[in-house]
Amino acid sequence: MRVSTAMPRATTLPRLLPEDGNPESIRAHLARHGRIPYRGNTGVLIRDLEQSGLAGRGGASFPAHRKFASVLENAAKRRVAPVIVANGAEGEPASSKDAALLGLAPHLVLDGIQLAAETLGADRAYLYTHSVKLGDHVRQALAQRHEDLVAVEVVVAPPRFLAGQETALVSHLNGGPAVPTFSPPRPGERGVSGLPTLVQNVETLGHLALIARYGPQWFREVGIPDGSGSLLSTVRRPDGRARVFEVPFGLPLRDLLGDPTWIGAVLLGGYHGTWIHTDQALRLRLDNDSLSAVGASVGAGIVVALPVDACGLIETARSVRYLALESAGQCGPCLNGLPRISAALTDLARCRAGRRTLGDLQRWSGLVAGRGVCHHPDGTVRFVRSALETFAGEVERHMRGQCGATRREPFLPVPSDVARAEEDWV
Amino acid sequence: MSKQQQKLRVDWTACVGNGACAELLPELIELDEWGYPVVDGRPLPVLLEREARSAVAACPKLALRLMQS
C-alpha cells in the first residue's frame, strides 16, 4: 500500500481552496498536497469515507460512502467496470462554489476522480460542467497531469437550471438532451452506457482527495459530529456581491451574514430553498440539524441576505418566473402548474392580485409538489410557500395595493438566457 | 405477510393525461384540474390489486407503473 508522504495539515481553513486565492497549477497543487495517494486496490477508500462522514455537497447531503458501496456492488454483480462522473454543472444561479473550486483547485477535483476510479475499478470518467470556459480550464489542467489511471473526458452541459440533476446528466452523457428521466433505474444501477455510474459533486470529490491524503480523523477535526468537515458556501450580502467561503459545518449564520441591520430576510439553499426571517437566521447554524428546525437544509451551501429595502415578493416572483421557464416541460403538473404559479405570484408582486390569487397559489402548489420525475416542482413550491410565509406582512400590504419596498433594481441573480426550444437542452 | 407491498407510480414524462387510469381505478386515482392523475401514494390494498393491474395495462402511454415499495 502506498501511503501519502504529505504532512498532515493544520486544521485551519481553507482546505480545498488555495490560500492565496490564485488558480493552482499542478506544481502548486503538488507542493501543497503531494502526489495522489493511490491505495493499490478497489474498495479500500470506502471505509475511510464512511469514517469521515463525508456527505455529498451537491445539495442532497447523501452519505458518499453509501453511493460508492452501492455502485461497487452493482458493478461486481454484473462484472462490469463502472463509470465516474464529477458533477460541476452548477445550474443554480445563486451558487458559484463549484465554479470557484474548478477554477482555483482543478487538480484536487481531478485527484478525487482518479481515487474514485481506483476505488471502484472504473475505466471511464467524465467531468461535467455547464461552462465552456471552465471546461477549457479543466482540459488545460488535465494536460499537466502524468499520474492519472483513467482518462477524463470533459463534457459541457447546456446552461440549464436542471442540467446537473443526476438523471439529466446521465441522459446528456448518453447523447440525449439534459432532461431528467424516470427512475428507477437510478444512475448507480444503470447510468452512462447502461453501466453503474457514480455521480458525485465536484466539491465532494475534492474532499475525497483530501480524506485519502490526511485521513478521516483529520477531516472530522472541522465541523460537528452530524456535519463533518468544511463546505463551500456562496454568500450574497445586501451589497449584492457573491462570495464563496470555505466554512466549517455548524458555523453560526450570523458570522456569514454580516451586519443584520440591512437584511430584510434570508434565503437558504437557493431557488429550491427556503426563505426565513432575519431573526430566525441569526439563531441558526449552517448544518442540517439546526436548519431543519425551520424546514430548511444546507443544500449546496447558498446563503442570501435580502436587502431590507427590497421586496421579497417581487424578488421571489422574478426567480419563480425563471424556474417556470426552465421547467423541462415533460411532466404535466409541472408544465401546467409552474406557469400558473408564476403568473399569480407576479400579480401579487405587482399589487394586482385578485380575491382568488392566494387560494389559487396554495392549490396549485399542492398540485405540483411530488408530481414530477425530478424535484423541480417540489423545490419551486418550497421556495414559493416559504416566501408567502416569511413575507406574510408584505402579502397583506400588496393585497391592499401597497408595496413597502423602495429599492427597484433586481437583487437575486436571474439569467436572461432561458430555455426556449428543444435545442436549448442538447 | 410474505408478499412485498406494491405502489402505483406515474412516469410523468410519459403521461399525457389520457385519463383511462382514473376511469378504471376511481378508488385510488382522480384527475387534477389539468387532467393528470392524482395517485394515492400509499401501499396498494390487496383487494384492489386486480383493478390496479387493469389500469396499468390500459394506459396507452405505459405511464402508470406498479412498483415494489
Coordinates of C-alpha atoms in Angstrom, one line a residue:
Chain A
M1 CA 0.0 0.0 0.0
R2 CA 1.3 3.4 -0.9
V3 CA 0.9 6.0 1.7
S4 CA 0.9 9.7 1.2
T5 CA 4.1 11.4 2.1
A6 CA 2.4 14.7 2.6
M7 CA 2.4 16.0 6.2
P8 CA -0.9 16.3 7.8
R9 CA -2.0 19.9 7.6
A10 CA -3.2 22.1 10.3
T11 CA -6.9 22.1 10.9
T12 CA -7.4 25.6 9.6
L13 CA -9.5 26.6 6.6
P14 CA -9.4 26.8 3.7
R15 CA -8.7 23.2 2.9
L16 CA -10.0 23.0 -0.6
L17 CA -9.3 26.4 -1.9
P18 CA -5.7 27.7 -2.2
E19 CA -4.9 30.3 0.4
D20 CA -3.6 32.9 -1.9
G21 CA -6.8 32.8 -4.0
N22 CA -4.9 32.1 -7.3
P23 CA -5.7 29.3 -9.7
E24 CA -3.5 26.4 -8.7
S25 CA -1.1 24.9 -11.3
I26 CA -0.1 21.2 -11.0
R27 CA 3.2 22.4 -9.5
A28 CA 1.4 24.4 -6.8
H29 CA -1.0 21.6 -6.2
L30 CA 1.8 19.1 -5.7
A31 CA 3.6 21.4 -3.4
R32 CA 0.5 21.9 -1.2
H33 CA -0.8 18.3 -1.2
G34 CA 1.8 15.9 -2.6
R35 CA 1.1 13.1 -5.1
I36 CA -2.1 11.1 -5.4
P37 CA -2.2 8.6 -2.6
Y38 CA -3.4 5.6 -4.6
R39 CA -4.4 2.6 -2.5
G40 CA -3.4 -0.1 -4.9
N41 CA -6.8 -1.8 -4.6
T42 CA -10.5 -1.3 -5.1
G43 CA -12.8 -0.7 -2.2
V44 CA -10.2 0.4 0.3
L45 CA -11.1 4.1 0.5
I46 CA -14.8 3.4 1.2
R47 CA -14.1 2.6 4.8
D48 CA -12.2 6.0 5.1
L49 CA -15.2 7.7 3.5
E50 CA -17.6 6.1 6.0
Q51 CA -15.4 7.1 9.0
S52 CA -15.1 10.6 7.7
G53 CA -18.8 11.1 7.5
L54 CA -18.4 12.9 4.1
A55 CA -21.9 13.8 2.7
G56 CA -22.5 14.9 -0.9
R57 CA -22.0 18.6 -1.4
G58 CA -24.3 18.9 -4.4
G59 CA -27.4 19.6 -2.3
A60 CA -28.9 16.3 -1.1
S61 CA -26.2 15.6 1.6
F62 CA -26.3 11.9 0.8
P63 CA -23.5 9.9 2.5
A64 CA -20.7 9.5 0.0
H65 CA -19.6 6.0 1.2
R66 CA -23.1 4.6 0.6
K67 CA -23.2 5.8 -3.0
F68 CA -19.7 4.3 -3.5
A69 CA -20.6 1.0 -1.9
S70 CA -23.7 0.6 -4.0
V71 CA -22.0 1.3 -7.3
L72 CA -19.2 -1.1 -6.4
E73 CA -21.8 -3.8 -5.5
N74 CA -23.8 -3.2 -8.7
A75 CA -20.7 -3.4 -10.8
A76 CA -19.4 -6.6 -9.1
K77 CA -22.8 -8.3 -9.6
R78 CA -22.8 -7.6 -13.3
R79 CA -19.0 -8.0 -13.7
V80 CA -18.6 -4.6 -15.4
A81 CA -16.5 -1.6 -14.8
P82 CA -18.5 1.4 -13.6
V83 CA -18.3 5.0 -14.8
I84 CA -17.3 8.0 -12.7
V85 CA -18.9 11.4 -13.3
A86 CA -17.7 14.6 -11.5
N87 CA -20.7 16.9 -11.5
G88 CA -19.8 20.5 -11.8
A89 CA -23.0 21.6 -13.6
E90 CA -24.0 24.3 -11.2
G91 CA -27.3 25.3 -12.8
E92 CA -28.4 27.2 -9.7
P93 CA -27.9 30.9 -10.5
A94 CA -27.3 31.8 -6.8
S95 CA -24.4 29.3 -6.5
S96 CA -20.9 29.8 -7.7
K97 CA -18.9 27.5 -5.4
D98 CA -18.4 24.7 -8.0
A99 CA -17.1 27.2 -10.5
A100 CA -14.8 28.7 -7.8
L101 CA -13.4 25.2 -6.9
L102 CA -12.9 24.1 -10.5
G103 CA -11.3 27.5 -11.3
L104 CA -9.0 27.6 -8.3
A105 CA -8.2 24.0 -7.5
P106 CA -9.0 21.8 -10.5
H107 CA -6.3 19.3 -9.6
L108 CA -7.9 18.5 -6.3
V109 CA -11.1 17.5 -8.1
L110 CA -9.2 15.6 -10.7
D111 CA -7.3 13.7 -8.0
G112 CA -10.7 12.9 -6.5
I113 CA -11.9 11.4 -9.8
Q114 CA -8.8 9.2 -10.0
L115 CA -9.1 8.0 -6.5
A116 CA -12.8 7.2 -7.1
A117 CA -11.9 5.4 -10.3
E118 CA -9.3 3.3 -8.4
T119 CA -11.7 2.6 -5.6
L120 CA -14.5 1.4 -7.8
G121 CA -12.4 -0.2 -10.6
A122 CA -13.8 2.3 -13.1
D123 CA -12.1 2.7 -16.5
R124 CA -14.1 5.7 -17.7
A125 CA -14.6 9.1 -16.2
Y126 CA -16.2 12.4 -17.1
L127 CA -16.1 15.9 -15.8
Y128 CA -19.5 17.6 -16.4
T129 CA -19.7 21.4 -16.3
H130 CA -22.1 24.0 -17.5
S131 CA -19.5 26.4 -18.6
V132 CA -17.4 26.3 -21.8
K133 CA -14.7 28.4 -20.1
L134 CA -14.5 26.1 -17.1
G135 CA -14.4 23.1 -19.4
D136 CA -11.4 24.6 -21.3
H137 CA -9.7 25.4 -17.9
V138 CA -10.1 21.8 -16.8
R139 CA -8.8 20.4 -20.1
Q140 CA -5.7 22.6 -19.6
A141 CA -5.3 21.2 -16.1
L142 CA -5.7 17.6 -17.4
A143 CA -2.8 18.2 -19.9
Q144 CA -0.5 18.9 -17.0
R145 CA -1.1 15.6 -15.2
H146 CA 1.0 12.4 -15.5
E147 CA -0.2 10.0 -12.8
D148 CA -3.8 9.5 -13.9
L149 CA -5.2 6.0 -14.0
V150 CA -8.1 6.8 -16.3
A151 CA -8.7 9.4 -19.0
V152 CA -11.2 12.1 -18.0
E153 CA -13.4 13.5 -20.7
V154 CA -14.7 17.0 -20.2
V155 CA -18.3 17.4 -21.2
V156 CA -20.0 20.8 -21.3
A157 CA -23.7 20.7 -20.4
P158 CA -26.3 23.1 -21.7
P159 CA -26.7 26.0 -19.3
R160 CA -30.0 24.8 -17.9
F161 CA -31.1 25.0 -14.3
L162 CA -31.9 21.3 -14.3
A163 CA -28.9 20.0 -16.4
G164 CA -27.0 18.9 -13.3
Q165 CA -29.8 16.8 -11.9
E166 CA -28.4 13.2 -11.9
T167 CA -30.7 11.6 -14.4
A168 CA -30.5 14.6 -16.7
L169 CA -26.7 14.4 -16.6
V170 CA -26.9 10.7 -17.5
S171 CA -29.3 11.4 -20.4
H172 CA -26.9 14.0 -21.7
L173 CA -23.8 11.8 -21.4
N174 CA -25.7 9.1 -23.3
G175 CA -26.2 11.5 -26.2
G176 CA -29.7 12.8 -25.3
P177 CA -31.0 16.1 -24.1
A178 CA -30.0 17.1 -20.5
V179 CA -33.5 16.5 -19.1
P180 CA -34.5 14.4 -16.1
T181 CA -35.8 10.9 -16.7
F182 CA -38.0 8.5 -14.7
S183 CA -36.1 6.4 -12.2
P184 CA -35.6 3.6 -11.3
P185 CA -33.2 2.6 -12.6
R186 CA -31.0 5.0 -10.6
P187 CA -27.7 6.1 -12.2
G188 CA -25.9 3.9 -9.7
E189 CA -27.7 0.9 -11.2
R190 CA -27.8 1.8 -14.9
G191 CA -26.3 5.1 -15.9
V192 CA -23.9 6.1 -18.6
S193 CA -23.9 3.5 -21.4
G194 CA -26.2 1.4 -19.1
L195 CA -23.3 0.9 -16.6
P196 CA -23.4 1.5 -12.9
T197 CA -22.4 5.2 -12.6
L198 CA -21.1 7.1 -9.7
V199 CA -22.2 10.7 -9.9
Q200 CA -20.6 13.0 -7.3
N201 CA -20.5 16.7 -7.0
V202 CA -17.0 18.2 -7.8
E203 CA -16.7 19.5 -4.2
T204 CA -17.4 16.1 -2.8
L205 CA -14.5 14.6 -4.9
G206 CA -12.3 17.4 -3.7
H207 CA -12.9 16.5 -0.1
L208 CA -12.3 12.8 -1.0
A209 CA -8.9 13.7 -2.4
L210 CA -8.1 15.3 1.0
I211 CA -9.5 12.5 3.1
A212 CA -7.4 10.0 1.1
R213 CA -4.3 12.0 2.0
Y214 CA -4.9 13.1 5.6
G215 CA -7.4 10.6 6.9
P216 CA -11.0 10.6 8.2
Q217 CA -9.9 11.8 11.7
W218 CA -8.3 14.9 10.2
F219 CA -11.4 15.5 8.2
R220 CA -13.6 15.4 11.3
E221 CA -11.4 17.9 13.1
V222 CA -13.5 20.6 11.4
G223 CA -17.3 20.7 11.7
I224 CA -19.7 19.0 14.0
P225 CA -20.5 15.2 14.6
D226 CA -23.6 15.4 12.3
G227 CA -21.9 17.5 9.7
S228 CA -18.2 16.8 9.3
G229 CA -15.6 18.8 7.5
S230 CA -15.9 22.1 5.7
L231 CA -18.2 23.2 2.9
L232 CA -18.1 25.8 0.2
S233 CA -20.8 28.3 0.7
T234 CA -21.9 31.0 -1.8
V235 CA -22.9 34.0 0.2
R236 CA -24.7 37.1 -1.1
R237 CA -25.0 40.0 1.3
P238 CA -27.1 43.1 0.8
D239 CA -24.2 44.7 -1.3
G240 CA -25.2 42.1 -4.0
R241 CA -21.8 40.6 -4.5
A242 CA -21.5 36.8 -4.4
R243 CA -18.6 35.5 -2.4
V244 CA -17.5 31.9 -2.0
F245 CA -16.3 30.9 1.5
E246 CA -15.0 27.7 2.8
V247 CA -16.6 27.3 6.2
P248 CA -17.0 24.6 8.9
F249 CA -20.3 22.8 9.2
G250 CA -22.1 24.3 12.2
L251 CA -20.9 27.9 11.6
P252 CA -23.4 30.4 13.1
L253 CA -25.2 32.0 10.1
R254 CA -24.6 35.3 11.9
D255 CA -21.0 35.0 11.0
L256 CA -21.8 34.7 7.3
L257 CA -24.4 37.3 7.1
G258 CA -22.6 40.3 8.5
D259 CA -24.5 43.4 9.8
P260 CA -28.2 42.3 10.2
T261 CA -29.4 45.9 10.2
W262 CA -29.5 45.9 6.4
I263 CA -31.1 42.4 6.0
G264 CA -34.8 42.0 5.3
A265 CA -34.9 38.2 5.1
V266 CA -32.6 35.3 4.4
L267 CA -32.8 32.7 1.7
L268 CA -31.2 29.3 2.3
G269 CA -30.5 26.8 -0.4
G270 CA -31.2 29.0 -3.5
Y271 CA -34.3 28.8 -5.7
H272 CA -35.3 25.4 -4.5
G273 CA -34.7 26.6 -1.0
T274 CA -36.4 28.3 1.9
W275 CA -36.9 32.0 2.9
I276 CA -36.6 32.6 6.7
H277 CA -36.9 35.7 8.9
T278 CA -33.6 37.5 9.7
D279 CA -34.1 37.0 13.5
Q280 CA -34.6 33.3 12.9
A281 CA -31.4 33.2 10.7
L282 CA -29.4 34.9 13.4
R283 CA -30.2 32.0 15.8
L284 CA -29.3 29.2 13.4
R285 CA -26.1 27.4 12.4
L286 CA -25.1 26.1 8.9
D287 CA -25.9 22.4 9.5
N288 CA -28.9 20.3 8.7
D289 CA -29.7 19.6 12.3
S290 CA -30.0 23.3 13.1
L291 CA -31.7 24.3 9.9
S292 CA -34.3 21.5 10.0
A293 CA -36.0 23.5 12.8
V294 CA -37.2 26.0 10.2
G295 CA -37.7 23.4 7.5
A296 CA -34.5 24.3 5.7
S297 CA -31.3 22.4 4.9
V298 CA -27.7 23.2 4.0
G299 CA -28.3 22.1 0.4
A300 CA -25.4 23.3 -1.8
G301 CA -24.4 26.0 0.8
I302 CA -26.3 29.0 -0.7
V303 CA -26.9 31.8 1.8
V304 CA -28.6 35.0 0.5
A305 CA -29.3 38.1 2.6
L306 CA -32.1 40.1 1.0
P307 CA -31.5 43.9 1.4
V308 CA -34.0 45.5 3.8
D309 CA -35.3 47.9 1.2
A310 CA -36.1 45.1 -1.4
C311 CA -39.4 43.4 -1.8
G312 CA -39.3 39.7 -1.1
L313 CA -42.4 39.1 -3.2
I314 CA -41.0 40.9 -6.3
E315 CA -37.7 39.0 -5.9
T316 CA -39.4 35.7 -5.5
A317 CA -41.8 36.3 -8.4
R318 CA -38.8 37.1 -10.7
S319 CA -37.0 33.9 -9.7
V320 CA -40.1 31.7 -10.0
R321 CA -40.7 33.0 -13.5
Y322 CA -37.2 31.8 -14.3
L323 CA -37.9 28.5 -12.7
A324 CA -41.2 28.1 -14.7
L325 CA -39.3 28.9 -17.9
E326 CA -36.6 26.4 -17.0
S327 CA -39.0 23.5 -16.5
A328 CA -38.1 20.8 -19.0
G329 CA -41.9 20.7 -19.8
Q330 CA -42.0 16.9 -19.7
C331 CA -44.3 16.4 -16.7
G332 CA -47.9 17.6 -16.9
P333 CA -48.3 19.0 -13.4
C334 CA -45.0 21.0 -13.7
L335 CA -45.8 22.1 -17.3
N336 CA -49.2 23.3 -16.3
G337 CA -48.7 24.4 -12.7
L338 CA -45.4 26.4 -12.7
P339 CA -46.5 29.0 -15.3
R340 CA -49.8 29.5 -13.4
I341 CA -48.0 29.8 -10.0
S342 CA -45.5 32.2 -11.7
A343 CA -48.3 34.4 -13.1
A344 CA -50.2 34.5 -9.8
L345 CA -47.1 35.4 -7.9
T346 CA -46.3 38.1 -10.4
D347 CA -49.8 39.6 -10.0
L348 CA -49.3 39.5 -6.2
A349 CA -45.9 41.2 -6.5
R350 CA -47.3 43.9 -8.8
C351 CA -50.2 44.5 -6.4
R352 CA -52.7 43.3 -9.0
A353 CA -53.8 40.1 -7.1
G354 CA -57.5 39.3 -7.1
R355 CA -59.6 37.6 -4.4
R356 CA -58.7 34.2 -5.7
T357 CA -55.0 34.7 -6.2
L358 CA -53.8 33.4 -2.9
G359 CA -56.1 30.4 -2.9
D360 CA -55.0 29.5 -6.4
L361 CA -51.4 29.7 -5.4
Q362 CA -51.9 27.4 -2.5
R363 CA -54.0 24.9 -4.6
W364 CA -51.5 24.8 -7.5
S365 CA -48.6 24.5 -5.1
G366 CA -50.3 21.4 -3.6
L367 CA -51.0 20.0 -7.1
V368 CA -47.4 20.2 -8.4
A369 CA -45.5 19.1 -5.3
G370 CA -44.2 15.5 -5.6
R371 CA -45.6 15.0 -9.1
G372 CA -42.7 15.1 -11.5
V373 CA -39.7 12.9 -12.4
C374 CA -37.4 15.3 -10.7
H375 CA -37.6 17.7 -7.7
H376 CA -38.1 20.8 -9.7
P377 CA -41.8 21.2 -8.8
D378 CA -41.2 20.3 -5.1
G379 CA -38.2 22.7 -4.8
T380 CA -40.1 25.5 -6.5
V381 CA -43.1 25.0 -4.2
R382 CA -40.9 25.0 -1.2
F383 CA -39.5 28.4 -2.3
V384 CA -42.9 29.8 -3.0
R385 CA -44.6 28.6 0.2
S386 CA -41.7 29.9 2.3
A387 CA -41.9 33.3 0.6
L388 CA -45.7 33.5 1.3
E389 CA -45.0 32.7 5.0
T390 CA -41.9 34.8 5.5
F391 CA -43.3 37.8 3.6
A392 CA -46.8 37.4 5.1
G393 CA -46.9 41.1 6.1
E394 CA -45.9 42.1 2.7
V395 CA -48.5 39.9 1.1
E396 CA -51.2 41.7 3.1
R397 CA -49.9 45.1 2.1
H398 CA -49.8 44.0 -1.6
M399 CA -53.4 42.8 -1.3
R400 CA -54.2 46.4 -0.3
G401 CA -52.3 47.7 -3.3
Q402 CA -49.2 48.8 -1.4
C403 CA -45.5 47.7 -1.6
G404 CA -43.2 48.6 1.2
A405 CA -40.0 48.4 -0.8
T406 CA -38.1 51.4 -2.0
R407 CA -35.4 49.5 -4.0
R408 CA -36.4 48.9 -7.6
E409 CA -33.3 47.3 -9.1
P410 CA -33.4 43.5 -9.1
F411 CA -31.3 41.7 -6.4
L412 CA -31.5 37.9 -6.9
P413 CA -29.4 36.8 -9.9
V414 CA -31.7 35.6 -12.7
P415 CA -30.1 34.6 -16.0
S416 CA -31.7 36.2 -19.1
D417 CA -30.8 33.1 -21.1
V418 CA -33.7 30.7 -20.5
A419 CA -34.8 27.5 -22.3
R420 CA -37.0 28.4 -25.3
A421 CA -36.6 25.4 -27.6
E422 CA -35.7 21.7 -27.5
E423 CA -32.2 22.6 -28.9
D424 CA -31.5 24.5 -25.7
W425 CA -31.4 21.2 -23.8
V426 CA -28.8 19.5 -26.0
Chain B
M1 CA -47.1 -11.1 5.2
S2 CA -44.5 -12.5 2.9
K3 CA -45.6 -10.7 -0.2
Q4 CA -43.8 -7.3 -0.9
Q5 CA -46.1 -4.3 -0.8
Q6 CA -46.7 -2.6 -4.1
K7 CA -47.3 1.0 -5.0
L8 CA -48.6 2.9 -8.0
R9 CA -46.3 5.4 -9.6
V10 CA -46.7 7.6 -12.7
D11 CA -43.9 8.1 -15.2
W12 CA -44.7 11.8 -15.6
T13 CA -42.5 12.1 -18.7
A14 CA -44.8 9.6 -20.4
C15 CA -48.2 10.6 -19.0
V16 CA -50.3 12.8 -21.3
G17 CA -53.4 13.0 -19.1
N18 CA -55.4 10.5 -21.1
G19 CA -57.5 9.6 -18.0
A20 CA -58.0 5.9 -18.6
C21 CA -56.5 5.1 -15.2
A22 CA -58.9 7.3 -13.3
E23 CA -61.9 5.6 -15.0
L24 CA -60.6 2.1 -14.2
L25 CA -59.4 2.8 -10.7
P26 CA -61.5 5.6 -9.2
E27 CA -60.8 4.2 -5.7
L28 CA -57.2 5.3 -5.9
I29 CA -56.9 7.7 -8.8
E30 CA -58.6 11.0 -9.6
L31 CA -57.8 13.6 -12.2
D32 CA -56.5 17.1 -11.3
E33 CA -57.8 20.3 -13.0
W34 CA -55.5 19.7 -15.9
G35 CA -56.5 16.1 -16.5
Y36 CA -53.5 14.5 -14.9
P37 CA -53.8 11.6 -12.4
V38 CA -53.6 12.3 -8.7
V39 CA -52.4 8.9 -7.4
D40 CA -52.8 7.8 -3.8
G41 CA -49.1 7.1 -2.9
R42 CA -49.9 4.7 -0.1
P43 CA -49.2 0.9 -0.5
L44 CA -51.7 -0.7 -2.8
P45 CA -54.6 -2.5 -0.9
V46 CA -54.5 -6.2 -1.8
L47 CA -58.3 -6.0 -2.6
L48 CA -57.6 -3.6 -5.4
E49 CA -54.6 -5.4 -7.0
R50 CA -56.6 -6.8 -9.9
E51 CA -58.1 -3.4 -10.7
A52 CA -54.7 -1.7 -10.4
R53 CA -53.3 -4.2 -12.9
S54 CA -56.0 -3.4 -15.4
A55 CA -55.4 0.3 -15.0
V56 CA -51.7 -0.2 -15.6
A57 CA -52.4 -2.3 -18.7
A58 CA -54.9 0.2 -20.0
C59 CA -52.6 3.2 -20.1
P60 CA -51.9 3.9 -23.8
K61 CA -48.6 5.6 -22.8
L62 CA -47.5 2.9 -20.4
A63 CA -47.1 5.7 -17.9
L64 CA -48.7 4.0 -14.9
R65 CA -46.4 1.6 -13.1
L66 CA -46.8 -0.8 -10.3
M67 CA -43.7 -1.0 -8.3
Q68 CA -42.4 -2.7 -5.2
S69 CA -42.5 -0.1 -2.4

